[in-house]
PDB file of C-alpha atoms in Angstrom:
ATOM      1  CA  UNK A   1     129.675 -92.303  -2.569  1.00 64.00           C
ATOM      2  CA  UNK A   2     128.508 -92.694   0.700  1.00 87.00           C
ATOM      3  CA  UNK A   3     128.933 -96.547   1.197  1.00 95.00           C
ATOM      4  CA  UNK A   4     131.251 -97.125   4.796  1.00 97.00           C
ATOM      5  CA  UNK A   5     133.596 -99.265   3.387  1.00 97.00           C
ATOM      6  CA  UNK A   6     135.012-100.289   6.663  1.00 97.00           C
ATOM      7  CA  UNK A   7     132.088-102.115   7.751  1.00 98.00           C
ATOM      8  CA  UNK A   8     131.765-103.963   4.742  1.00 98.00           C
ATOM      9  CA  UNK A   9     134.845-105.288   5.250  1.00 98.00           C
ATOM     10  CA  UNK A  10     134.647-106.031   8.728  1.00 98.00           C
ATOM     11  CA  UNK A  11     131.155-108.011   7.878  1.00 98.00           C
ATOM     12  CA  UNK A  12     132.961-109.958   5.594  1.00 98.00           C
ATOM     13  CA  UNK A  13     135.738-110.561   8.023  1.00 98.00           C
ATOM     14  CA  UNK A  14     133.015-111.601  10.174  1.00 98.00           C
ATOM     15  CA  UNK A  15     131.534-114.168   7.427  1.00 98.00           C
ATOM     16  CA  UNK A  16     134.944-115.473   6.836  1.00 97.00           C
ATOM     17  CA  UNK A  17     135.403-115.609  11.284  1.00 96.00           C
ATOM     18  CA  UNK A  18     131.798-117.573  10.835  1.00 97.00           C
ATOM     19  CA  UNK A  19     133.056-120.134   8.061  1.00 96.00           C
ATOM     20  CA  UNK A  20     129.700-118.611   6.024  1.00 97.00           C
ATOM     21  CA  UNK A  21     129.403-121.744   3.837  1.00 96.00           C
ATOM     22  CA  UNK A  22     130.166-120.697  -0.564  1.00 94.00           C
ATOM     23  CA  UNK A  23     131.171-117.457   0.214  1.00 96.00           C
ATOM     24  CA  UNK A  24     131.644-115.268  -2.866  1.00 97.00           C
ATOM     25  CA  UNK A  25     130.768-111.583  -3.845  1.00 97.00           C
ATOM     26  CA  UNK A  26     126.916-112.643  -4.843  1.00 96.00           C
ATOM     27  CA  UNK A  27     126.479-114.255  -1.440  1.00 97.00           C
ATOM     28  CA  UNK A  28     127.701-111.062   0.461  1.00 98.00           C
ATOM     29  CA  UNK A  29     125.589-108.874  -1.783  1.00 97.00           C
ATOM     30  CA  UNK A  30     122.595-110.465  -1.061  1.00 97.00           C
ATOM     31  CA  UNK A  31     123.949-111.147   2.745  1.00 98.00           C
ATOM     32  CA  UNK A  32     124.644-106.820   3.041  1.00 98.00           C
ATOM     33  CA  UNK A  33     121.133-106.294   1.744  1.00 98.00           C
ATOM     34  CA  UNK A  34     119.538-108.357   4.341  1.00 98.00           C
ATOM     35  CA  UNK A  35     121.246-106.597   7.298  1.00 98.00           C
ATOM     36  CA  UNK A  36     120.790-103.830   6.068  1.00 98.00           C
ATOM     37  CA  UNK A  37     117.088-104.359   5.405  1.00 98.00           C
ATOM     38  CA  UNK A  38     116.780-105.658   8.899  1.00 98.00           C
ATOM     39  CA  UNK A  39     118.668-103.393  10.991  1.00 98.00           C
ATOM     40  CA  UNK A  40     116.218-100.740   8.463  1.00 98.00           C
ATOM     41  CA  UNK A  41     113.156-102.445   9.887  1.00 97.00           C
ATOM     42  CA  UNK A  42     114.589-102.514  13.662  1.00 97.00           C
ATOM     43  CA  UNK A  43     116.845 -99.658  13.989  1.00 98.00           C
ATOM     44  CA  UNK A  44     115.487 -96.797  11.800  1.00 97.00           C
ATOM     45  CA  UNK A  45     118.891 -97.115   9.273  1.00 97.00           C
ATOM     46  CA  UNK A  46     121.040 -98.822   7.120  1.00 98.00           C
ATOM     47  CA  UNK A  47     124.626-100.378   8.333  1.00 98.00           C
ATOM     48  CA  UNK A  48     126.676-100.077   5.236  1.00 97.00           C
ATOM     49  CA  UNK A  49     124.829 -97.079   3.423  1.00 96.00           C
ATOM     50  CA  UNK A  50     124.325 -98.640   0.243  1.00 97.00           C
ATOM     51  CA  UNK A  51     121.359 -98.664  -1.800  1.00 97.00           C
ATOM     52  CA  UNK A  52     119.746-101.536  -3.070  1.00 97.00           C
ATOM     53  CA  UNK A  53     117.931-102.041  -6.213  1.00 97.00           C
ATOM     54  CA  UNK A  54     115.636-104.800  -7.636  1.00 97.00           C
ATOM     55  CA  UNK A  55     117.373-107.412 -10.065  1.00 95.00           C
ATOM     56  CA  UNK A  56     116.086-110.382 -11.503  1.00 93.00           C
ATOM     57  CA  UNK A  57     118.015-112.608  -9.416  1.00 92.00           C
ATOM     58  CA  UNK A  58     118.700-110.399  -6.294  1.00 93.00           C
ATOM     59  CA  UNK A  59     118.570-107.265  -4.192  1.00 96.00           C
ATOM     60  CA  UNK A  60     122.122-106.112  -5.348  1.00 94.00           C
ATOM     61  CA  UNK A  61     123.668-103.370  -3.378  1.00 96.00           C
ATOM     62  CA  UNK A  62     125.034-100.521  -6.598  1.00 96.00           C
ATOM     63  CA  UNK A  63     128.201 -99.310  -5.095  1.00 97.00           C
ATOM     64  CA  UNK A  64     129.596-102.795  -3.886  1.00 98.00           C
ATOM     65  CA  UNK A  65     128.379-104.519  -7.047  1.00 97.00           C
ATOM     66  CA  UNK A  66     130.112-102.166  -9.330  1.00 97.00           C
ATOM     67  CA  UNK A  67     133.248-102.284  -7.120  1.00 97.00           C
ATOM     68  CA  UNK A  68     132.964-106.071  -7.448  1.00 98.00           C
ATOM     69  CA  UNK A  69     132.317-106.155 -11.114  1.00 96.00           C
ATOM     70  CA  UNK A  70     135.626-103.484 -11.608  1.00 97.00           C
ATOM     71  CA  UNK A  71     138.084-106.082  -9.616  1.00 97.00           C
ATOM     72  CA  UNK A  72     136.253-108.714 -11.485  1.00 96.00           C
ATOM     73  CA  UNK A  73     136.720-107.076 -14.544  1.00 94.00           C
ATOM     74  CA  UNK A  74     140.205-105.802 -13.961  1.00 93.00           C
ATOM     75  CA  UNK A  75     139.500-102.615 -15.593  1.00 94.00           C
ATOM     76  CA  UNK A  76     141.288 -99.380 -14.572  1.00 93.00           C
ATOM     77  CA  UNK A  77     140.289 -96.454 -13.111  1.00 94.00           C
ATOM     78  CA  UNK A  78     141.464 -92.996 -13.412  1.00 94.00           C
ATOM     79  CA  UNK A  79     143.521 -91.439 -10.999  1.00 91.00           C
ATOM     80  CA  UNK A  80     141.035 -88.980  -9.377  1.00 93.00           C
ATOM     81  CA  UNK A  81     138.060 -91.422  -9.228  1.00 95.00           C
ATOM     82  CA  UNK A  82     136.629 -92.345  -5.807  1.00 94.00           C
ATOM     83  CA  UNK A  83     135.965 -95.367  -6.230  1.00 96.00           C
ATOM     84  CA  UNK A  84     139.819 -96.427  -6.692  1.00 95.00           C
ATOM     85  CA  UNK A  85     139.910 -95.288  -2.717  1.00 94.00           C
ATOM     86  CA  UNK A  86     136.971 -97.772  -1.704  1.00 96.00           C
ATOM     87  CA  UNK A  87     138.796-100.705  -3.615  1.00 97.00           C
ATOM     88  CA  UNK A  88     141.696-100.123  -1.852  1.00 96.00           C
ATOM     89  CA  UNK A  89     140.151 -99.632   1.631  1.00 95.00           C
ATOM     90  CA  UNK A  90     139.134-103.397   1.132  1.00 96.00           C
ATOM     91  CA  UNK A  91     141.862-104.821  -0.076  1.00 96.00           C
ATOM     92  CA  UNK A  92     143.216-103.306   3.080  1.00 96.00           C
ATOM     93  CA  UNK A  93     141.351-105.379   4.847  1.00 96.00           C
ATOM     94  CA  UNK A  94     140.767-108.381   2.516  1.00 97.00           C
ATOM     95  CA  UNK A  95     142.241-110.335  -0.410  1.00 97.00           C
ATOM     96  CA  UNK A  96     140.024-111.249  -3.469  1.00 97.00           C
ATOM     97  CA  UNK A  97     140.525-114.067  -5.581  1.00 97.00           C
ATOM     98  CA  UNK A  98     139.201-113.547  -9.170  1.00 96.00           C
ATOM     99  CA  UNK A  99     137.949-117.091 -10.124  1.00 95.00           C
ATOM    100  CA  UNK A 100     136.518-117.648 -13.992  1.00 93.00           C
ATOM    101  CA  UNK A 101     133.719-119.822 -14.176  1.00 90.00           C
ATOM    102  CA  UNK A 102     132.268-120.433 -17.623  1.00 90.00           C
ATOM    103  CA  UNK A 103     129.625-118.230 -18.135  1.00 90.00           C
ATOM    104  CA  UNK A 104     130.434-116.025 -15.113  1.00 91.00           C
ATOM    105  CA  UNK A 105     133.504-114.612 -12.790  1.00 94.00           C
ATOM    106  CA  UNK A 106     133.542-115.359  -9.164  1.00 96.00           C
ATOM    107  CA  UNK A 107     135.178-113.384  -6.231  1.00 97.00           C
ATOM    108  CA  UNK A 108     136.418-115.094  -3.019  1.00 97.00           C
ATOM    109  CA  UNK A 109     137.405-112.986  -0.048  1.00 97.00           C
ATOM    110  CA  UNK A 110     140.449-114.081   2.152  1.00 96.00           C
ATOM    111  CA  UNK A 111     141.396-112.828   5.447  1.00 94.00           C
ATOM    112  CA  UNK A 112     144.804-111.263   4.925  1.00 94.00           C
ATOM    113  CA  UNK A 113     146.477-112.627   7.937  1.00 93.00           C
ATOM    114  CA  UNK A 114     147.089-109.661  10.072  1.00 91.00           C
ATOM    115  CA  UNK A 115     143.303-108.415  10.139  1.00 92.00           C
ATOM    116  CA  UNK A 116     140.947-109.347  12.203  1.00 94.00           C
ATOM    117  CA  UNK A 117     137.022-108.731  12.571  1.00 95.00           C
ATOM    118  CA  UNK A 118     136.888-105.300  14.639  1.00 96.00           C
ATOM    119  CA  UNK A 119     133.690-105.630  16.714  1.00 96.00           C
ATOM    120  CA  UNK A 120     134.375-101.925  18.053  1.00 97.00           C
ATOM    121  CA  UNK A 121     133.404-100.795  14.327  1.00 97.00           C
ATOM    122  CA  UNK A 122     129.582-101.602  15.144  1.00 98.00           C
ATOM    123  CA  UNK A 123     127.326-100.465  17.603  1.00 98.00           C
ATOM    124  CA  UNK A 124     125.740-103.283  19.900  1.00 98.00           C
ATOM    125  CA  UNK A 125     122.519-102.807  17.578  1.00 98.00           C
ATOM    126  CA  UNK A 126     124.427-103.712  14.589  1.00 98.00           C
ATOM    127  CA  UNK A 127     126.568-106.508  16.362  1.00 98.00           C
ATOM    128  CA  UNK A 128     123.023-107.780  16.815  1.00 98.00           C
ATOM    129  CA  UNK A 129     121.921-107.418  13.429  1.00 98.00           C
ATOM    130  CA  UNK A 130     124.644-109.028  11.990  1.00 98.00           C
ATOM    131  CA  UNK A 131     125.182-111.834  13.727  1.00 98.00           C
ATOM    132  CA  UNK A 132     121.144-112.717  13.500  1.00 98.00           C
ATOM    133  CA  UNK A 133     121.842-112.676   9.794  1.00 98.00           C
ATOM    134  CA  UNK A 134     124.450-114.348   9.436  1.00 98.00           C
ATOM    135  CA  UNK A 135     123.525-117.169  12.037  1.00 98.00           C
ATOM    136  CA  UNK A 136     120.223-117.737  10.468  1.00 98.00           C
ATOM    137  CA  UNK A 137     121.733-117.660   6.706  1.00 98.00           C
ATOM    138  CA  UNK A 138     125.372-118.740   6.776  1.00 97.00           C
ATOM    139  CA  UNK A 139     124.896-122.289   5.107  1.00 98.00           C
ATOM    140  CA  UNK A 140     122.163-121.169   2.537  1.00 97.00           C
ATOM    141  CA  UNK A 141     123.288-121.460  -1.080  1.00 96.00           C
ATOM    142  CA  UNK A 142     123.242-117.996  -2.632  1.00 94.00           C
ATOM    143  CA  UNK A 143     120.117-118.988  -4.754  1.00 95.00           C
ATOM    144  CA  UNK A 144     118.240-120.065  -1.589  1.00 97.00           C
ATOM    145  CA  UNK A 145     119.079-117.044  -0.049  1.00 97.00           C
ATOM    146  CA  UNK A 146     118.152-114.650  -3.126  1.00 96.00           C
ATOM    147  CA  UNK A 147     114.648-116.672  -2.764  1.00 96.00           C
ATOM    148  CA  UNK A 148     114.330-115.858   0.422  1.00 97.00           C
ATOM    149  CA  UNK A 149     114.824-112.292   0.047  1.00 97.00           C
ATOM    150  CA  UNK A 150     111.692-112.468  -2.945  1.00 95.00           C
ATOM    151  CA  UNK A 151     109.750-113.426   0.436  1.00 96.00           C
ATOM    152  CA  UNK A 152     109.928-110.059   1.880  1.00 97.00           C
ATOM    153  CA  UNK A 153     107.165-108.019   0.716  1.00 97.00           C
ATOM    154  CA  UNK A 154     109.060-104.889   0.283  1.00 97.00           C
ATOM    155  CA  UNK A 155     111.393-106.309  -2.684  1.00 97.00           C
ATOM    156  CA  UNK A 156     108.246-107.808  -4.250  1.00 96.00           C
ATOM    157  CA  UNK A 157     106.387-105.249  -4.508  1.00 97.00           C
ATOM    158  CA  UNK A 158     109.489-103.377  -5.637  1.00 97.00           C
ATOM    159  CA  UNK A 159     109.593-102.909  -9.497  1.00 97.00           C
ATOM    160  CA  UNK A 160     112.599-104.156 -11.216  1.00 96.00           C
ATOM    161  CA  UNK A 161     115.610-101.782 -11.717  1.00 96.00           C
ATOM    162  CA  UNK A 162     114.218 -99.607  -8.508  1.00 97.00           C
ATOM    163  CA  UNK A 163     115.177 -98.630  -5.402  1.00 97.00           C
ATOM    164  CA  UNK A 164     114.021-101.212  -2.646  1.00 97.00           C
ATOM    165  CA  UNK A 165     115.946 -99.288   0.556  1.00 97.00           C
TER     166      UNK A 165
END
């Protein structure tokens, strides 16, 4: 799994630093897939490393969504499996509030109170990318946001169930 954890968080911490308006794990997803498409576009590569596939709703990032859908889910993991290591890392960073909705389960991210956003984790390219993002989209509902990620040609065009970057 090549996701880098530690800037996930740290973007999040950012969102949270930002007040992003209704922020929950769908609203990052789709947030993570638009810097990463635009840094992509500008910078030649992705910030977090995930990959991003075509849903009906969304861009959804794989490793972060099933990370998010395990904590959701509560399930356990076996000793040896990576992605018990990732889930940690965040919580390391973050706490996640499991919240049941009725026909869904939400996730809300609080700062634990002794971290902070790290700028030093990003480059001055990213710093840029992620701020541009998150100034232009931070009080977008996550359903205007997922439409305006079906403006960008490249997840159009994208089948569903594929690989958009």
């Amino acid at each position: 799994m090549n996701i880098d954890i530690t800037k996930v968080a740290n973007i999040i911490l950012y969102m949270l630093h930002k007040q992003v308006k209704q922020l929950n794990d769908k609203k990052i997803l789709i947030m993570l897939f638009l810097i990463d498409y635009n840094h992509l576009n500008f910078c030649g590569k992705k910030i977090t490393n995930d990959k991003y596939k075509k849903s009906a709703r969304y861009p959804e990032a794989m490793i972060l969504s099933e990370l998010f859908d395990i904590i959701a889910n509560s399930e356990d993991l076996e000793e040896d499996d990576e992605r018990i290591y990732l889930i940690q890392e965040l919580f390391d960073y973050l706490d996640i509030e499991i919240k049941e909705k009725e026909n869904f389960i939400e996730l809300n991210f609080i700062k634990l109170p002794d971290e902070d956003f790290d700028e030093s984790t990003f480059s001055k390219d990213e710093m840029k990318t992620i701020h541009k993002i998150v100034s232009l989209y931070k009080d977008f509902s996550s359903r205007n946001l997922a439409n305006e990620c079906f403006k960008i040609e490249d997840v159009r065009k994208t089948p569903k169930d594929e690989i958009i970057i």
